[in-house]
Amino acid sequence: MVLLFAEVQQGNFKKTTLEAATYAAKTAELLGVASVAIVLGEAENAAELGLYGIQKVYQVRHDHLKNFDNQVGAIVLSAAAHQLEASVIVLSHTSNGKALAGRLAARWNAASISGATGLPTLKDGVLHVRKGMFSGKAIAEYALKSEHKVITVMGNALQPLQHGALASVETLSLEVPSPKIKIKEVKRVEGIVPLPEAELVVSAGRGLKGPENWGIVEELASALGATTACSRPVADSHWRPHHEHVGQTGVAIRPNLYIAIGISGAIQHLAGVNNSKTIVVINKDADAPFFKAADYGIVGDLFEIVPKFTAAVKKLKA
Amino acid sequence: MKLLVCLSKVPDTTTKITFAEEGKRFDENGVTFILNPYDEWYALVRALELKEAHGGTVTVIHVGPSANDAVIRKGLAIGADDAVRIDATQSSSLFIAKQISAFVEAEKGYDIIFTGKETINYNRSEVGAMIAEYLDQPFISFANHLEINGSTATLDREIDGGTEVVEVETPFVVSAAKGMAEQRIPNMKGIMMANKKPIKVVPPVPFDEIAVPVFYELPPAKSGVKLIDADNIEELVRLLHEEAKVI
Ligand SMILES: Cc1cc2nc3c(=O)[nH]c(=O)nc-3n(C[C@H](O)[C@H](O)[C@H](O)COP(=O)(O)OP(=O)(O)OC[C@H]3O[C@@H](n4cnc5c(N)ncnc54)[C@H](O)[C@@H]3O)c2cc1C
Ligand SMILES: Nc1ncnc2c1ncn2[C@@H]1O[C@H](COP(=O)(O)O)[C@@H](O)[C@H]1O
């Protein structure tokens, strides 16, 4: 059986969970086994996982599960995996998913893949999974040779696929220890889609000259419904908040559209964004390295181009 | 305070990635190796700052062959007191975590074990969580701030779409993200001292590899950029809408 850890964020499933559900269902199909999900705590739409091919949802409710803790999560999930006789656990490659996956692999003596970029294949009865390496500059295929396997699914690696009906939801009662980590405060960036989940990203670099010029970037982002990002020197100079910094030392993203404005395209910047489906580069220097990684490019002055770009987007949407 | 920092060796960030033997192995020819930036800039430096503020020792640990001693020396040059190398060539996350936790269990008494957020070659973010599980300790991932008061630590950690402030008692394992400290450049004295500091070599505990890389390849190349005239932005918007279908 394939067991999905259906991560809940503020009472709901995010797109990353639905992607992982699709991945779990497809993996189960490949192996000819059932696909089930486990939800720790409350989710308003637990049965909806069925739409993505999950056959049954088990919900574990407990006071100790109010906040996610990876140590508690690993104990509960491995107990569930044992009870349900699962052979594969699938998680989303989120902040909490990664920590839980590592713990589970150790606890369950499972071969693990952190950040699978595609669906698994079977070769001579052995499950093979691909993952990105060198920040997206290469792909490695692994053979998972153990009885138990743990896979986290990279965001945007596949699209959630609706093909089933609502799943039945059952309560699973398991012992839940109390977490050793106390959560004092959660600060969320309100009102915008966080970068790791964003499908459209408008990003700007040092070419903007100063923080006072960001208005044109924000207007383009808002016309598109995109999230804003920036290069590292921009965050380091406090022109923009640190959570916007993308690249090797910042956030790694793989949106459908990445628009880079006044960013040279240094290798460390590309490391965080080169898995974007479509890349648009706006730069006045025709030799900027970013053009080599781009799908579409405009050579010219960003201060003239960006406002026109915004106007054209508004016209399309009107 | 007894602090342990896990150091990994990675190809320099500007390395051109190529593979040898039809993708069977990473081609190390002409590659410059460095200390993993997250381990060096954030984990190690924060551990040194804590030692400077509260006293104690900072040990660095690495799982790898003797050819990797240079990255360990770099850790010593930045200021670690001593070093441990577990003499093995295996590279799976579970193998590495097993070795480090076996060492910690034998040695005992580490208050905090630091790892980096991820290795920039494997991009796994797994080793820290695995060490924590083997040792049955709490794990705080992607921390960008860490303060300690007695045996209680307060940390900020990155979560999807925000930050979480958490409190935990030692001992625990933490993975360090950008922001936890500022990079330190080793000085001459540090580099001289590093050559005199001991690297203790420990044999690995037996452990079977269960996840093995079969081959590596480069992602399909981009077909090349389509340049659009700066005076014809509507064409770009049309292409994004009709050709790329992303807006
Ligand atoms: C170990 C390491 C890790 C790093 N990690 C990261 C990381 O995670 N993320 C990251 O971004 N960087 C990272 N860097 C830094 C990286 O190497 C580059 O220095 C950085 O990305 C450059 O930022 P930039 O493109 O905004 O600025 P610049 O390189 O200064 O480029 C500005 C660009 O704007 C263009 N421009 C200027 N004016 C205009 C105009 N009017 N109209 C149009 N175009 C204009 C210029 O032609 C130029 O191409 C890292 C570096 C190291 C050594
Ligand atoms: N060979 C190794 N020896 C010691 N520590 C390591 C090794 N490999 C990884 N680590 C530590 O584990 C962290 C996460 O690595 P990874 O799970 O590979 O992304 C790194 O930042 C290091 O701190």
XYZ file of C-alpha atoms and ligand atoms in Angstrom:
641
model
C 0.000 0.000 0.000
C 1.096 3.580 -0.708
C 0.505 5.966 2.172
C 0.242 9.697 1.544
C 1.065 12.124 4.329
C -1.581 14.706 3.446
C -0.103 17.864 4.894
C -2.638 20.336 6.237
C -1.859 24.035 6.359
C -4.313 26.208 8.292
C -7.056 23.619 8.011
C -6.724 22.998 4.288
C -4.708 21.161 1.686
C -2.405 23.307 -0.389
C -1.642 22.545 -4.013
C 1.553 20.730 -2.963
C -0.566 18.215 -1.025
C -2.788 17.611 -4.056
C 0.295 17.081 -6.221
C 1.617 14.561 -3.693
C -1.824 12.864 -3.653
C -1.686 12.474 -7.432
C 1.856 11.126 -7.119
C 0.804 8.628 -4.427
C -2.176 7.433 -6.468
C -0.061 6.957 -9.608
C 2.643 5.126 -7.643
C 0.020 2.812 -6.156
C -1.310 2.150 -9.647
C 2.183 1.278 -10.856
C 2.703 -1.129 -7.962
C -0.832 -2.525 -8.173
C -1.619 -1.653 -4.546
C -4.094 0.594 -2.714
C -3.495 4.299 -2.066
C -4.535 5.763 1.260
C -3.859 9.048 3.011
C -3.278 10.040 6.575
C -4.254 13.431 7.938
C -2.837 14.591 11.256
C -5.312 16.927 12.897
C -8.266 18.576 11.217
C -8.779 19.159 7.513
C -12.024 20.634 6.210
C -11.792 18.841 2.905
C -10.269 15.443 3.816
C -12.639 13.481 1.542
C -11.545 15.560 -1.476
C -8.279 13.635 -1.613
C -10.415 10.961 -3.280
C -10.748 13.212 -6.296
C -7.008 12.811 -6.812
C -7.128 9.037 -6.670
C -6.716 8.396 -2.934
C -9.002 5.516 -1.973
C -9.316 6.069 1.738
C -8.414 8.804 4.202
C -7.466 8.141 7.811
C -7.683 11.024 10.202
C -5.752 11.093 13.467
C -7.089 13.655 15.923
C -5.282 14.593 19.092
C -4.490 17.697 21.136
C -0.798 17.074 20.528
C -1.328 17.439 16.786
C -2.509 21.058 16.878
C 0.885 22.176 15.676
C 3.005 20.023 13.423
C 6.093 18.506 15.069
C 8.383 16.259 13.031
C 9.335 14.029 15.974
C 5.704 13.359 16.882
C 4.794 13.080 13.204
C 7.411 10.392 12.588
C 6.181 8.305 15.523
C 2.539 8.528 14.468
C 3.161 8.004 10.774
C 5.422 5.012 11.184
C 2.887 3.450 13.549
C 0.193 4.022 10.933
C 2.413 2.646 8.166
C 3.028 -0.439 10.267
C -0.654 -0.932 11.089
C -1.766 -0.409 7.476
C 1.159 -2.423 6.094
C 2.297 0.352 3.803
C 5.422 -0.059 1.680
C 5.790 3.495 0.369
C 5.163 6.816 2.120
C 4.710 9.874 -0.095
C 5.012 13.433 1.249
C 5.170 16.898 -0.256
C 8.595 18.533 -0.423
C 7.656 21.331 1.958
C 9.518 22.642 4.979
C 7.724 20.195 7.288
C 7.508 17.410 4.705
C 11.292 17.306 4.283
C 11.971 17.080 8.019
C 9.338 14.394 8.505
C 10.620 12.372 5.542
C 14.170 12.287 6.878
C 12.996 11.115 10.279
C 10.704 8.485 8.755
C 13.474 7.080 6.581
C 15.650 6.617 9.669
C 12.864 5.224 11.829
C 11.524 2.867 9.191
C 14.905 1.975 7.624
C 13.564 3.176 4.313
C 15.390 4.249 1.181
C 14.406 7.846 0.649
C 14.222 10.338 -2.180
C 14.048 13.963 -1.202
C 12.484 16.044 -3.960
C 11.335 13.599 -6.646
C 10.939 15.399 -9.974
C 8.928 12.738 -11.758
C 6.775 9.665 -11.258
C 8.591 6.435 -10.340
C 9.203 3.587 -12.784
C 9.665 -0.135 -12.198
C 12.817 -1.774 -13.533
C 13.254 -5.488 -12.834
C 10.795 -5.138 -9.995
C 12.807 -2.333 -8.344
C 11.313 1.126 -7.907
C 13.367 3.838 -9.616
C 12.869 7.520 -8.817
C 14.465 10.669 -10.250
C 15.459 13.735 -8.346
C 17.211 16.995 -9.141
C 20.797 17.547 -8.044
C 23.222 20.474 -8.067
C 20.263 22.835 -7.602
C 18.546 21.664 -10.766
C 21.682 21.519 -12.918
C 21.440 17.710 -13.133
C 19.084 14.807 -12.573
C 19.914 11.576 -10.749
C 17.988 8.343 -10.959
C 18.004 6.177 -7.838
C 17.080 2.539 -7.348
C 15.229 2.071 -4.064
C 16.233 -1.374 -2.915
C 14.613 -1.625 0.482
C 11.239 -2.965 1.542
C 10.172 0.486 2.756
C 10.483 3.684 0.762
C 9.944 7.355 1.508
C 9.507 9.922 -1.284
C 8.946 13.667 -1.090
C 7.465 15.216 -4.227
C 8.990 18.439 -5.529
C 6.455 21.252 -5.896
C 5.196 21.685 -9.468
C 6.817 18.352 -10.509
C 3.430 17.217 -11.753
C -0.052 18.707 -11.948
C -2.781 17.537 -9.565
C -5.032 15.266 -11.601
C -8.702 14.905 -10.722
C -10.083 11.555 -11.761
C -11.816 9.962 -8.795
C -14.728 10.455 -6.418
C -14.786 11.634 -2.793
C -12.944 9.230 -0.487
C -14.349 7.748 2.696
C -12.822 9.225 5.839
C -12.136 7.081 8.882
C -10.693 7.921 12.240
C -7.522 6.105 13.154
C -6.684 6.027 16.826
C -3.007 5.925 17.585
C -0.918 6.947 20.545
C 0.373 10.479 20.109
C 3.221 11.624 22.372
C 3.512 15.262 23.376
C 5.879 17.404 21.299
C 9.170 18.504 22.830
C 9.251 21.674 20.751
C 7.011 24.531 21.857
C 5.684 26.809 19.140
C 5.634 30.340 20.511
C 4.501 32.250 17.473
C 3.743 31.802 13.797
C 4.303 34.775 11.518
C 2.735 34.370 8.106
C 3.271 36.583 5.137
C -0.336 37.632 4.598
C -2.301 38.230 1.448
C 0.059 36.809 -1.159
C 0.830 33.335 -2.422
C 4.127 32.358 -0.755
C 7.022 31.982 -3.204
C 7.447 28.199 -2.999
C 3.813 27.783 -4.079
C 3.571 30.643 -6.546
C 2.858 29.748 -10.169
C 3.700 33.204 -11.458
C 6.710 35.125 -10.164
C 7.975 38.600 -11.047
C 11.529 39.077 -9.849
C 13.885 42.027 -9.978
C 17.549 42.676 -9.323
C 20.114 45.381 -8.967
C 19.106 46.812 -12.324
C 16.232 48.524 -10.476
C 18.805 50.887 -8.909
C 17.020 51.324 -5.579
C 14.049 50.258 -3.429
C 12.102 53.384 -4.417
C 11.735 51.989 -7.953
C 9.913 48.795 -7.007
C 6.496 50.252 -7.799
C 6.712 49.190 -11.451
C 7.638 45.635 -10.419
C 4.729 45.431 -7.996
C 2.303 46.778 -10.564
C 3.306 44.137 -13.081
C 3.030 41.445 -10.406
C -0.394 42.600 -9.360
C -1.632 42.784 -12.966
C -0.559 39.154 -13.384
C -1.570 37.978 -9.904
C 2.076 37.036 -9.370
C 4.307 36.885 -6.301
C 7.385 39.130 -6.184
C 10.942 37.911 -5.723
C 14.427 39.403 -5.904
C 18.111 38.613 -6.334
C 20.386 38.217 -3.360
C 22.181 41.604 -3.392
C 18.765 43.254 -3.391
C 17.768 41.420 -0.200
C 21.218 41.910 1.320
C 20.941 45.675 0.781
C 17.509 45.575 2.448
C 15.786 46.915 -0.649
C 13.420 43.967 -0.310
C 12.549 41.530 2.519
C 14.705 38.418 2.864
C 11.886 35.968 2.164
C 11.845 37.276 -1.431
C 15.449 36.227 -2.095
C 15.602 33.384 -4.623
C 18.608 31.361 -5.676
C 21.046 28.936 -4.288
C 21.188 30.499 -0.835
C 17.590 31.708 -0.902
C 14.352 30.018 -1.901
C 14.396 27.527 -4.777
C 11.271 27.817 -6.895
C 9.766 26.190 -9.978
C 6.852 28.361 -11.056
C 5.140 28.206 -14.443
C 6.374 31.690 -15.255
C 9.443 33.515 -13.943
C 10.001 37.069 -15.138
C 13.502 38.373 -14.379
C 13.893 42.131 -14.558
C 17.359 43.714 -14.305
C 18.949 40.494 -13.048
C 22.214 39.411 -14.669
C 21.601 35.663 -14.267
C 24.580 34.619 -12.142
C 24.865 30.876 -11.745
C 23.877 31.048 -8.068
C 20.728 32.949 -8.991
C 19.862 30.489 -11.760
C 20.287 27.597 -9.334
C 17.087 28.640 -7.598
C 14.976 29.422 -10.647
C 16.153 27.397 -13.651
C 13.460 24.799 -13.145
C 10.772 27.364 -13.913
C 8.648 26.252 -16.849
C 8.883 29.525 -18.775
C 11.491 32.229 -18.178
C 11.219 35.804 -19.441
C 14.273 38.044 -19.168
C 14.300 41.824 -19.430
C 17.801 43.299 -19.461
C 19.508 46.189 -21.225
C 22.649 44.119 -21.764
C 22.181 41.690 -24.672
C 25.112 39.640 -23.316
C 23.622 39.142 -19.848
C 24.031 35.415 -19.030
C 20.354 35.143 -18.106
C 19.345 35.196 -21.800
C 20.950 31.760 -22.202
C 18.498 30.314 -19.698
C 15.494 32.257 -21.012
C 12.583 31.267 -23.234
C 11.653 34.844 -24.103
C 13.792 37.923 -23.831
C 13.592 41.651 -24.351
C 16.766 43.698 -24.636
C 16.164 47.216 -23.428
C 15.657 49.622 -20.562
C 13.482 48.059 -17.908
C 12.139 51.432 -16.804
C 10.499 51.796 -20.198
C 9.603 48.161 -20.788
C 8.014 47.139 -17.510
C 5.204 49.748 -17.468
C 4.352 48.825 -21.075
C 4.375 45.151 -20.117
C 1.909 45.879 -17.305
C -0.364 47.802 -19.638
C -0.323 44.939 -22.175
C -1.171 42.384 -19.462
C -4.055 44.546 -18.264
C -5.316 44.794 -21.814
C -5.218 41.001 -22.206
C -7.093 40.478 -18.953
C -9.693 43.167 -19.667
C 28.411 23.875 25.994
C 29.431 20.977 23.806
C 28.615 21.700 20.167
C 28.966 19.478 17.119
C 28.866 20.816 13.545
C 28.388 18.479 10.575
C 30.459 19.543 7.585
C 30.054 18.349 4.024
C 32.253 18.783 0.966
C 30.630 20.015 -2.247
C 31.675 21.192 -5.713
C 32.151 24.953 -5.923
C 28.935 26.759 -6.868
C 30.246 27.786 -10.290
C 31.241 24.235 -11.300
C 30.190 23.099 -14.747
C 28.493 19.780 -14.069
C 29.510 16.839 -16.257
C 29.259 13.084 -15.854
C 31.648 10.303 -16.796
C 31.162 6.675 -17.858
C 27.841 7.321 -19.595
C 26.377 9.067 -16.612
C 27.462 6.492 -14.051
C 29.443 8.960 -11.983
C 30.032 12.661 -11.441
C 33.160 13.800 -13.264
C 35.461 15.353 -10.651
C 38.070 16.305 -13.220
C 39.069 19.937 -12.706
C 36.367 20.508 -10.090
C 37.166 22.730 -7.122
C 35.599 21.486 -3.911
C 34.499 23.720 -1.070
C 32.913 23.440 2.340
C 29.122 23.422 1.893
C 28.117 27.109 2.287
C 25.259 26.418 4.723
C 27.574 24.405 6.965
C 30.360 26.963 6.828
C 28.640 30.328 6.838
C 25.710 29.644 9.116
C 26.004 26.429 11.160
C 29.688 26.645 12.058
C 29.778 30.395 12.625
C 26.711 30.353 14.897
C 28.222 27.477 16.890
C 31.431 29.494 17.320
C 29.447 32.559 18.418
C 27.617 30.498 21.040
C 30.915 29.134 22.322
C 32.350 32.657 22.490
C 29.315 33.881 24.435
C 28.733 30.913 26.734
C 31.966 28.875 26.752
C 32.391 25.264 25.670
C 33.813 23.505 22.656
C 33.008 23.263 18.961
C 33.832 19.988 17.231
C 33.390 19.507 13.504
C 32.531 16.117 12.052
C 32.710 14.845 8.490
C 31.912 11.498 6.922
C 34.322 10.951 4.036
C 37.748 9.726 2.926
C 41.084 11.340 3.849
C 41.075 13.190 0.514
C 38.457 15.424 2.167
C 40.707 16.632 4.972
C 41.067 20.048 3.309
C 37.443 20.969 3.984
C 37.811 19.823 7.579
C 40.936 22.009 7.934
C 38.899 24.937 6.643
C 36.424 24.365 9.485
C 39.303 24.295 11.960
C 40.793 27.448 10.426
C 37.519 29.294 10.939
C 37.726 28.392 14.617
C 36.526 24.886 15.517
C 38.491 23.298 18.376
C 38.865 19.813 16.996
C 37.619 17.538 14.234
C 36.376 14.033 13.662
C 36.408 12.249 10.326
C 34.492 9.038 9.884
C 36.493 7.171 7.332
C 34.047 6.080 4.622
C 33.197 6.861 1.027
C 29.460 6.117 1.018
C 27.252 9.098 0.409
C 23.636 8.161 1.074
C 21.956 10.380 3.638
C 20.988 7.428 5.821
C 24.564 6.118 5.863
C 25.976 9.520 6.840
C 23.356 10.081 9.534
C 23.931 6.595 10.940
C 27.667 7.258 11.253
C 27.261 10.640 12.908
C 24.641 9.439 15.375
C 26.734 6.369 16.253
C 29.644 8.694 17.027
C 27.427 10.943 19.174
C 26.065 7.976 21.094
C 29.570 6.735 21.832
C 30.949 10.173 22.676
C 27.865 11.512 24.531
C 27.107 14.932 25.914
C 26.619 17.116 22.832
C 24.115 19.860 23.605
C 23.447 20.959 20.056
C 24.211 19.247 16.742
C 24.295 21.650 13.794
C 23.838 20.751 10.156
C 23.384 22.978 7.126
C 19.972 23.461 5.518
C 21.059 21.210 2.640
C 24.097 20.130 0.654
C 24.273 22.115 -2.564
C 25.091 18.996 -4.596
C 22.530 16.501 -3.254
C 19.845 19.044 -2.218
C 18.361 16.583 0.252
C 17.764 18.346 3.570
C 17.658 14.886 5.096
C 20.795 14.209 7.105
C 19.860 16.450 10.068
C 16.389 14.949 10.435
C 17.846 11.451 10.266
C 20.472 12.147 12.945
C 17.719 13.534 15.170
C 15.598 10.435 14.665
C 18.452 8.017 15.357
C 19.205 9.946 18.563
C 15.529 10.485 19.448
C 16.065 14.234 19.720
C 13.948 17.183 18.554
C 14.869 18.576 15.133
C 14.442 22.212 14.168
C 14.829 22.584 10.427
C 15.756 25.687 8.430
C 16.487 27.861 11.464
C 17.630 31.371 10.655
C 17.965 32.574 14.237
C 19.132 30.786 17.383
C 19.522 32.139 20.910
C 20.296 30.110 23.993
C 19.527 30.826 27.613
C 20.740 28.112 29.996
C 19.407 24.907 28.508
C 16.544 26.581 26.649
C 16.951 27.638 23.052
C 14.697 29.975 21.087
C 14.777 29.648 17.326
C 13.119 31.161 14.276
C 12.569 28.665 11.521
C 11.406 29.039 7.945
C 8.095 27.383 7.167
C 6.144 27.546 3.934
C 4.848 31.074 3.725
C 6.304 32.422 6.942
C 8.341 31.968 10.085
C 7.767 29.964 13.231
C 9.266 30.931 16.588
C 9.952 27.852 18.705
C 11.414 26.971 22.064
C 13.235 23.754 22.840
C 15.460 22.262 25.542
C 18.913 20.891 24.756
C 19.927 18.428 23.420
C 18.564 18.941 19.917
C 19.549 18.948 16.247
C 19.201 22.081 14.141
C 19.664 22.775 10.432
C 20.968 26.250 9.673
C 19.557 28.480 6.923
C 20.686 31.868 5.683
C 20.479 34.531 8.364
C 21.644 32.448 11.317
C 25.094 34.057 11.204
C 27.438 36.008 8.950
C 30.229 34.362 7.000
C 33.701 34.540 8.613
C 36.891 34.591 6.607
C 39.666 32.591 8.306
C 42.730 34.671 9.183
C 46.393 33.665 8.932
C 46.564 32.642 12.576
C 43.492 30.455 12.176
C 44.966 28.765 9.124
C 48.287 28.126 10.941
C 46.475 26.788 14.018
C 44.297 24.529 11.881
C 47.322 22.514 10.823
C 48.148 21.786 14.457
C 44.642 20.806 15.564
C 43.822 17.091 15.682
C 41.566 15.280 13.203
C 40.392 12.133 14.921
C 39.751 9.352 12.414
C 36.996 6.906 13.336
C 36.073 3.716 11.437
C 32.473 3.541 10.186
C 29.846 1.314 11.804
C 28.525 -1.284 9.347
C 25.478 -0.122 7.402
C 24.021 -1.298 4.088
C 23.290 1.245 1.369
C 19.659 0.974 0.296
C 19.218 3.939 -2.035
C 21.765 3.806 -4.841
C 22.176 6.239 -7.715
C 21.939 4.382 -11.020
C 22.801 7.198 -13.415
C 22.982 10.945 -13.749
C 22.057 13.177 -16.651
C 21.738 16.816 -17.558
C 18.281 18.322 -17.966
C 17.145 18.855 -21.576
C 18.712 22.029 -22.965
C 16.546 25.073 -23.548
C 15.724 25.501 -27.204
C 17.110 29.029 -27.124
C 15.694 32.383 -26.288
C 13.090 34.025 -28.490
C 13.883 37.730 -28.556
C 11.002 40.167 -28.780
C 11.364 43.765 -29.805
C 11.137 46.261 -26.970
C 8.515 48.172 -28.962
C 6.320 45.130 -29.354
C 5.483 44.023 -25.831
C 1.978 43.000 -26.831
C 3.610 40.230 -28.850
C 5.339 38.940 -25.689
C 2.038 38.918 -23.815
C 0.398 37.095 -26.716
C 3.169 34.446 -26.736
C 2.900 33.946 -22.991
C -0.832 33.519 -23.353
C -1.084 31.467 -26.551
C 2.264 29.682 -26.959
C 3.594 29.139 -23.430
C 0.041 29.159 -21.982
C 1.249 30.445 -18.642
C -0.922 33.547 -18.294
C 28.097 31.239 -2.791
C 27.227 32.281 -3.420
C 25.849 32.157 -3.303
C 25.002 33.087 -3.912
N 23.656 32.908 -3.823
C 22.845 33.732 -4.522
C 21.429 33.534 -4.521
O 20.903 32.644 -3.854
N 20.668 34.367 -5.255
C 21.190 35.391 -6.003
O 20.413 36.097 -6.659
N 22.511 35.621 -5.993
C 23.348 34.822 -5.275
N 24.676 35.074 -5.268
C 25.165 36.323 -5.929
C 25.302 36.179 -7.428
O 26.571 35.648 -7.737
C 25.171 37.566 -8.120
O 26.106 38.437 -7.563
C 23.768 38.186 -7.985
O 22.770 37.256 -8.351
C 23.659 39.421 -8.854
O 22.437 40.076 -8.630
P 21.764 40.968 -9.741
O 21.616 40.191 -10.987
O 20.528 41.581 -9.146
O 22.809 42.168 -9.915
P 23.860 42.446 -11.066
O 24.725 41.292 -11.314
O 24.471 43.738 -10.709
O 22.979 42.603 -12.376
C 22.132 43.684 -12.653
C 21.616 43.512 -14.064
O 20.683 44.529 -14.339
C 20.876 44.978 -15.685
N 20.400 46.364 -15.760
C 20.908 47.468 -15.141
N 20.163 48.543 -15.432
C 19.177 48.132 -16.271
C 18.103 48.794 -16.911
N 17.876 50.110 -16.773
N 17.270 48.054 -17.693
C 17.484 46.725 -17.887
N 18.477 46.053 -17.272
C 19.307 46.743 -16.475
C 22.373 44.841 -15.918
O 22.645 44.705 -17.303
C 22.695 43.582 -15.133
O 22.623 42.416 -15.967
C 25.549 34.190 -4.632
C 26.932 34.327 -4.714
C 27.772 33.391 -4.126
C 29.258 33.566 -4.262
N 29.375 13.579 4.431
C 28.894 14.359 5.412
N 29.559 14.490 6.567
C 29.099 15.265 7.566
N 27.964 15.960 7.487
C 27.242 15.887 6.356
C 27.661 15.081 5.265
N 26.729 15.183 4.293
C 25.768 16.034 4.751
N 26.076 16.464 5.994
C 25.329 17.438 6.821
O 23.939 17.320 6.548
C 23.426 18.542 6.012
C 22.300 18.260 5.058
O 22.749 17.458 3.986
P 21.754 16.817 2.911
O 20.757 16.016 3.653
O 22.654 16.018 2.025
O 21.110 17.978 2.171
C 24.641 19.244 5.432
O 24.424 20.641 5.353
C 25.721 18.862 6.434
O 25.653 19.675 7.599
